[in-house]
C-alpha cells in the first residue's frame, strides 16, 4: 500500500518529523512530502479568480503523488488549535475543484474516493482540548478532518492519533508512541 506522509513542521529534529520518519521506516512504499522543503516552493494563494488559479509545478507534483497513493497521512503540530497555516494553504491550493472534487448542479462529486486518510498530530495541551466534545475550545480536530476536509473529497478516515502534552512527555512516552504507528 503506497503511503504519502505530508508534514508541516519547520524543525527537522521535531517529534513531527520523527513520526513521519518512523512511518517511512516501517513501510517500504512510503514517502514524505515536507511542506517546508524548498522542493515544493510553497507560496500562499494569490489569485483574482479561483477558477483561473495557476496549477504550479509544486501543486501538480503533490497532486500526482496523491493520485499514486492509497493512503495520505497528515502529520503536524497543533498550533493555535489547528494545523499550521502552511498545511491549510496546501489544502486550499492542492485539493481544488477538478482534482479533489467537482461541483455538480445537484451537489458535488468526490474524486478521491479510493483514498484513505490518517491524521497524526502533536500538541502541548491536554488531549481533552482537541478531542470530541471539548468544553475548552469547541475544537475537534478529528471531526474537522473527517467530516469536513476528507468528506468533501471522498477520502475515508483510516486513523486519528493525537500525541498530547508533548513537552511534559518522557522519552519512553515518545518511543512507545512511535512503536505504536
XYZ file of C-alpha atoms in Angstrom:
181
model
C 0.000 0.000 0.000
C 1.542 3.291 -1.128
C 1.532 5.940 1.592
C 2.211 9.639 1.298
C 3.070 11.432 4.528
C 2.517 15.190 4.379
C 4.315 17.040 7.164
C 4.158 20.654 8.278
C 6.856 21.341 10.843
C 9.797 23.653 10.184
C 12.111 21.969 12.714
C 13.643 18.874 11.102
C 14.526 17.455 14.536
C 10.947 17.806 15.809
C 8.771 14.940 17.021
C 6.591 15.556 13.946
C 9.489 14.553 11.704
C 10.324 11.607 13.988
C 6.744 10.390 13.473
C 6.966 10.751 9.683
C 10.359 9.022 9.565
C 9.067 6.200 11.772
C 6.204 5.544 9.344
C 8.610 5.504 6.387
C 10.974 3.119 8.195
C 8.104 0.625 8.610
C 6.674 0.998 5.087
C 8.943 0.492 2.099
C 6.383 2.138 -0.170
C 6.003 5.356 1.847
C 7.235 8.829 1.009
C 7.372 12.127 2.889
C 6.200 15.425 1.431
C 7.707 18.091 3.677
C 5.791 21.316 3.105
C 8.722 23.322 4.485
C 11.114 21.795 1.948
C 12.434 24.034 -0.827
C 11.419 21.247 -3.220
C 7.785 22.314 -3.015
C 8.327 26.083 -3.039
C 5.097 26.616 -1.172
C 3.714 30.104 -1.686
C 0.438 31.401 -0.350
C -2.521 31.691 -2.671
C -2.627 34.743 -4.866
C -5.362 34.894 -7.481
C -8.084 37.173 -8.793
C -10.393 34.381 -9.938
C -10.245 30.967 -8.234
C -11.297 29.290 -11.490
C -8.203 30.709 -13.160
C -5.782 29.805 -10.378
C -2.470 28.612 -11.733
C -1.596 24.997 -11.013
C 2.096 25.421 -10.256
C 4.749 22.742 -10.591
C 4.687 22.013 -6.860
C 0.884 21.762 -6.784
C 0.940 19.315 -9.703
C 3.752 17.342 -8.050
C 1.761 16.884 -4.826
C -1.429 16.076 -6.749
C 0.419 13.395 -8.739
C 1.810 11.839 -5.545
C -1.676 11.834 -4.004
C -3.125 10.179 -7.123
C -0.480 7.433 -6.898
C -1.082 6.799 -3.192
C -3.541 4.591 -1.358
C -3.302 6.493 1.927
C -2.490 10.106 2.748
C -1.144 10.664 6.251
C -1.063 14.212 7.601
C 1.477 14.730 10.388
C 1.700 18.114 12.077
C 1.985 20.033 15.333
C -1.190 21.705 16.547
C -0.714 25.469 16.607
C -3.469 27.757 17.848
C -5.931 24.876 17.869
C -5.397 23.713 14.305
C -2.906 22.637 11.669
C -0.121 25.085 10.760
C -1.072 27.674 8.132
C 1.283 26.116 5.593
C -0.770 22.895 5.675
C -4.072 24.770 5.394
C -2.594 26.607 2.415
C -1.657 23.236 0.896
C -5.285 22.079 1.229
C -6.517 25.317 -0.371
C -4.009 25.007 -3.233
C -3.865 21.252 -3.909
C -7.317 19.889 -3.005
C -9.115 22.015 -5.591
C -12.148 21.527 -7.801
C -11.245 19.283 -10.702
C -8.713 17.348 -8.620
C -10.309 16.503 -5.261
C -13.972 17.147 -6.107
C -16.215 18.590 -8.790
C -19.253 20.752 -8.392
C -22.373 19.310 -9.976
C -25.702 21.064 -10.378
C -27.292 18.965 -7.627
C -24.310 18.950 -5.238
C -20.739 17.679 -5.689
C -18.802 14.675 -6.877
C -15.999 13.216 -4.749
C -12.876 12.495 -6.783
C -10.634 10.882 -4.140
C -12.987 8.074 -3.090
C -10.289 5.413 -3.430
C -8.082 7.118 -0.807
C -7.722 6.607 2.919
C -6.698 9.467 5.166
C -4.998 9.490 8.544
C -4.045 12.304 10.877
C -1.261 12.236 13.454
C -0.961 15.464 15.400
C 1.138 16.586 18.333
C 0.340 19.265 20.870
C 1.457 20.580 24.227
C -2.082 20.909 25.559
C -4.054 18.184 27.327
C -5.894 15.844 24.943
C -9.384 16.860 26.022
C -8.885 20.291 24.487
C -8.793 18.846 20.959
C -10.846 15.691 21.221
C -14.593 15.126 20.984
C -16.958 17.323 22.966
C -14.267 19.696 24.107
C -15.675 22.084 26.672
C -12.460 24.063 26.476
C -12.313 25.256 22.883
C -15.067 23.611 20.874
C -12.311 22.488 18.500
C -12.427 18.851 17.476
C -9.587 18.065 15.088
C -10.820 14.579 14.217
C -14.266 15.846 13.258
C -12.728 18.722 11.297
C -10.694 16.353 9.148
C -13.223 13.524 8.898
C -16.442 15.488 8.373
C -15.065 18.491 6.531
C -11.772 18.120 4.681
C -11.857 14.375 3.972
C -15.603 14.139 3.457
C -15.664 16.831 0.793
C -13.201 14.839 -1.352
C -14.453 11.321 -0.573
C -11.409 10.343 1.491
C -12.205 7.713 4.145
C -10.815 8.354 7.639
C -8.460 5.497 8.461
C -6.892 6.662 11.709
C -6.579 9.661 14.001
C -3.909 9.927 16.670
C -3.146 12.840 18.956
C 0.058 12.880 20.993
C -0.687 15.418 23.700
C 1.355 17.142 26.386
C 4.459 16.764 24.233
C 6.698 18.986 26.373
C 5.791 17.052 29.525
C 6.243 13.652 27.855
C 9.183 11.392 28.592
C 11.489 9.792 26.069
C 9.751 6.475 26.834
C 6.343 8.056 26.078
C 7.589 9.268 22.698
C 9.324 5.989 21.842
C 6.195 3.993 22.733
C 4.089 6.254 20.545
C 6.463 5.762 17.611
C 6.318 1.984 18.117
C 2.501 2.136 18.004
C 2.460 3.583 14.494
